[in-house]
GROMACS .gro file of C-alpha atoms in nm:
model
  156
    1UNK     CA    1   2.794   2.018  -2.131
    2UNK     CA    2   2.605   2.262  -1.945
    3UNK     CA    3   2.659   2.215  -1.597
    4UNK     CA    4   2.637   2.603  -1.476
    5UNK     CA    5   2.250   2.580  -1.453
    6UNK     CA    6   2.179   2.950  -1.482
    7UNK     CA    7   1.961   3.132  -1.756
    8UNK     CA    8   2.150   3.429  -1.768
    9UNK     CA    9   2.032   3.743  -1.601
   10UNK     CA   10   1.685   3.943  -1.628
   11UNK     CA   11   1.514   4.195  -1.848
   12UNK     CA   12   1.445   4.425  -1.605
   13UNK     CA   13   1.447   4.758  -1.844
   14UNK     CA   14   1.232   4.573  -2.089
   15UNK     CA   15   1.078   4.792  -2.380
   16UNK     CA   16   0.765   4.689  -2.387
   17UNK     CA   17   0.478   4.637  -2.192
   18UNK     CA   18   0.376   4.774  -1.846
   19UNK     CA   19   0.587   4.754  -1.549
   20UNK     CA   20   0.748   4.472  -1.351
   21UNK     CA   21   0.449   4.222  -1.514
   22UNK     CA   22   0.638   4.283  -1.827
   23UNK     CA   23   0.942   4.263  -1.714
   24UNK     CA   24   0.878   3.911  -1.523
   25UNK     CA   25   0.705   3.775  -1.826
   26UNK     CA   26   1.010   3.862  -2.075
   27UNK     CA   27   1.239   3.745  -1.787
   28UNK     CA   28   1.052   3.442  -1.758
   29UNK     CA   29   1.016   3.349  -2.153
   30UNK     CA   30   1.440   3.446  -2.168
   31UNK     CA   31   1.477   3.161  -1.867
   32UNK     CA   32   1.212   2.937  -2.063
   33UNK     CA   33   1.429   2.966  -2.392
   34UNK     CA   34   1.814   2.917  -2.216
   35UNK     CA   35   1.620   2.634  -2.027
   36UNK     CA   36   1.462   2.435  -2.362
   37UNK     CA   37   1.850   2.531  -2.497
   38UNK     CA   38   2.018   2.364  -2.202
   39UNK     CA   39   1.763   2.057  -2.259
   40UNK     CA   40   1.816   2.027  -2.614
   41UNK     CA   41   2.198   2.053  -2.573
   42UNK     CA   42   2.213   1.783  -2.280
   43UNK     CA   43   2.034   1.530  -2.495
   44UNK     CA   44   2.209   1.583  -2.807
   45UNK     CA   45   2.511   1.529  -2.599
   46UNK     CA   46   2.389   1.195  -2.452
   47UNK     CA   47   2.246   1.045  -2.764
   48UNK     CA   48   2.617   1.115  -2.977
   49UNK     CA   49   2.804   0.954  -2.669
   50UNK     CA   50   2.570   0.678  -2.657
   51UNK     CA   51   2.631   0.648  -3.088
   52UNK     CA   52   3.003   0.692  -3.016
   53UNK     CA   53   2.987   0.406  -2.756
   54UNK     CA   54   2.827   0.182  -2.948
   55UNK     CA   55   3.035   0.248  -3.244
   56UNK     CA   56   3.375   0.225  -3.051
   57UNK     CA   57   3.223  -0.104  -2.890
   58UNK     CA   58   3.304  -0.339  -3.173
   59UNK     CA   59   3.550  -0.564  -3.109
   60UNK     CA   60   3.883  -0.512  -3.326
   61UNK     CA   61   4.205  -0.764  -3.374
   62UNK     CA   62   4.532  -0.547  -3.258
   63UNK     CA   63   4.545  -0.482  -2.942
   64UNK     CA   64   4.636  -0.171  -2.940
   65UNK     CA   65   4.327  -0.096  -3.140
   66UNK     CA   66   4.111  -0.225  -2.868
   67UNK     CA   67   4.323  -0.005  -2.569
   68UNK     CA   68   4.238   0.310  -2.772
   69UNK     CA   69   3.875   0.228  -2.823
   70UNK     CA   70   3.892   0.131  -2.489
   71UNK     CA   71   3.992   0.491  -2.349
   72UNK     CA   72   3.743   0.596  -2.644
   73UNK     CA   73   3.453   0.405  -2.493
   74UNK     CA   74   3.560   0.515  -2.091
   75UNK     CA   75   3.576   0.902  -2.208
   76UNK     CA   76   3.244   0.891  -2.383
   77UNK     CA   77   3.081   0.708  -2.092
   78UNK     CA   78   3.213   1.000  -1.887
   79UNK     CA   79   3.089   1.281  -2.088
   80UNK     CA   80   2.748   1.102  -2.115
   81UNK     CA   81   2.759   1.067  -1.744
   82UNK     CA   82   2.791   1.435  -1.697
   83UNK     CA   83   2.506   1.497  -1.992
   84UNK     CA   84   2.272   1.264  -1.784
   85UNK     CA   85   2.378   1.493  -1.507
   86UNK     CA   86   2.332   1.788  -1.598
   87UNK     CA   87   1.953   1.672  -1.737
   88UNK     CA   88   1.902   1.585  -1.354
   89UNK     CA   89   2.021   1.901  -1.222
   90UNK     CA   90   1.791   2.095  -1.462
   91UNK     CA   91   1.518   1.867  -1.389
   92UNK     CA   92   1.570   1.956  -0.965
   93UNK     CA   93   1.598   2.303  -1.071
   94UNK     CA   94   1.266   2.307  -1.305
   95UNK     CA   95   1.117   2.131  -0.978
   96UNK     CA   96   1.227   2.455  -0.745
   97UNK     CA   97   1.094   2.688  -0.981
   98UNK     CA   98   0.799   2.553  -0.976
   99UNK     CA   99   0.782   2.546  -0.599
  100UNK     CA  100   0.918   2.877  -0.566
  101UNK     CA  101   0.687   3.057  -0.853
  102UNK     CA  102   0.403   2.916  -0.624
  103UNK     CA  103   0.452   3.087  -0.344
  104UNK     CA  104   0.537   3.383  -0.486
  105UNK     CA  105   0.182   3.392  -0.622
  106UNK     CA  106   0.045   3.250  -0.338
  107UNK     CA  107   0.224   3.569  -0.200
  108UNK     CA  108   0.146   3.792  -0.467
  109UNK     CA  109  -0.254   3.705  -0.410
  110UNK     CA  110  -0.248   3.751  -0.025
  111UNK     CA  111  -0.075   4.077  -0.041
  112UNK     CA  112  -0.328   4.135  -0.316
  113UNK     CA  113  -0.666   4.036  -0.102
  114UNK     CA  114  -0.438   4.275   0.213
  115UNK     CA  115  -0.497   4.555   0.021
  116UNK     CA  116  -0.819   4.475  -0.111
  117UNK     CA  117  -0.972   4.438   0.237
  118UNK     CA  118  -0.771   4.790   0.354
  119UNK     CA  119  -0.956   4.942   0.091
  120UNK     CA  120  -1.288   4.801   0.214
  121UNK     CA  121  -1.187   4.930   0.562
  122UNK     CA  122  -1.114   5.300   0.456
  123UNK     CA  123  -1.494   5.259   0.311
  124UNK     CA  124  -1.626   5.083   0.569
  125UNK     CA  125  -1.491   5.353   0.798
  126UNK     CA  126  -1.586   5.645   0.609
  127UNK     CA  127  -1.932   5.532   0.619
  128UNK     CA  128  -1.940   5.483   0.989
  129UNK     CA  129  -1.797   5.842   1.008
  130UNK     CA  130  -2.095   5.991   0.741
  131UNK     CA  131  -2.363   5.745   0.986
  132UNK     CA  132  -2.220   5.900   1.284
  133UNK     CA  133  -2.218   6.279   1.198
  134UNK     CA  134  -2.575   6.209   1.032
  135UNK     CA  135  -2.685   6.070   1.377
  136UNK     CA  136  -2.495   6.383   1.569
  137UNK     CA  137  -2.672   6.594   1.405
  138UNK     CA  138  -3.023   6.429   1.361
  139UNK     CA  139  -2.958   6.412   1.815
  140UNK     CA  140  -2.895   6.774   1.809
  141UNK     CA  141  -3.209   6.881   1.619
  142UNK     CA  142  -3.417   6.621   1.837
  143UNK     CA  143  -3.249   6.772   2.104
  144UNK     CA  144  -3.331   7.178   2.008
  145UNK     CA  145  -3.679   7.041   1.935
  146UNK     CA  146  -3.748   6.865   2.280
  147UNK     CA  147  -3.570   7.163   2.439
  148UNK     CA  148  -3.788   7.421   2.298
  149UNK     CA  149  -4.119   7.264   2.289
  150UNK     CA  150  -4.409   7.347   2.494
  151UNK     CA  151  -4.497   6.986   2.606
  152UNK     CA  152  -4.148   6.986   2.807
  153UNK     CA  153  -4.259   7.280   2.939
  154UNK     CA  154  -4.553   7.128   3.049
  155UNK     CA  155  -4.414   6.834   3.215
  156UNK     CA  156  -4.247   6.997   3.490
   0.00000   0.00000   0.00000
């Protein structure tokens, strides 16, 4: 029975691919596999008990017979018991994967749209900078101009 739950450790130095993508996606499809082998174990396991069970169940003349079967019948109804277990643990753990993995996207896409926008607010910024300098400098032309015209001149 597999009762430990885990999958068994990561691939973080993963050959191929690029970076920690590759790495999650080779860690993920090594938890998918020890997963489907936990599954496939747990069921196996519950189906032969159940056989066993129903093959131990018939009922047989010496009574000593029947006291083995007996013990035969309580020990297979245990280990199915801890099969069926098991199966629910993996299902509760399946469940807080999939809760988990969703925020971590969820995370993974607002960190994501963070930078994104800080990006847009270096350019934003730099362009407010060129606008500004542009306008600094069309004022201080305008500014020589008026200053040395005659019509100022004139005014006062």
């Amino acid at each position: 029975m597999n009762k430990g739950g885990g999958s068994g450790g990561g691939m973080a130095g993963s050959g191929g691919g690029s970076g920690p993508t590759a790495a999650a996606a080779a860690a993920a499809l090594q938890k998918q596999k020890a997963l489907l082998q936990r599954v496939e174990t747990d069921i196996t396991s519950v189906v032969d008990n159940f056989t066993q069970i129903v093959n131990v169940s018939r009922v047989s003349d010496p009574p000593v017979k029947n006291s083995q079967e007996a013990y035969m019948m309580e020990m297979r109804a245990s280990r199915l018991v801890q099969a069926a277990d098991s199966l629910l643990k993996l299902v509760s753990e399946l469940k807080q994967t999939a809760i988990f993995s969703g925020f971590a996207s969820l995370n993974d896409h607002v960190e994501q749209r963070i930078e994104e926008f800080d990006q847009e607010a270096e350019k934003t910024n730099r362009l407010l900078a060129r606008i500004a300098d542009d306008a600094s400098a069309s004022l201080k032309e305008l500014e020589s101009h008026y200053y040395s015209s005659a019509q100022r001149l004139t005014l006062i």
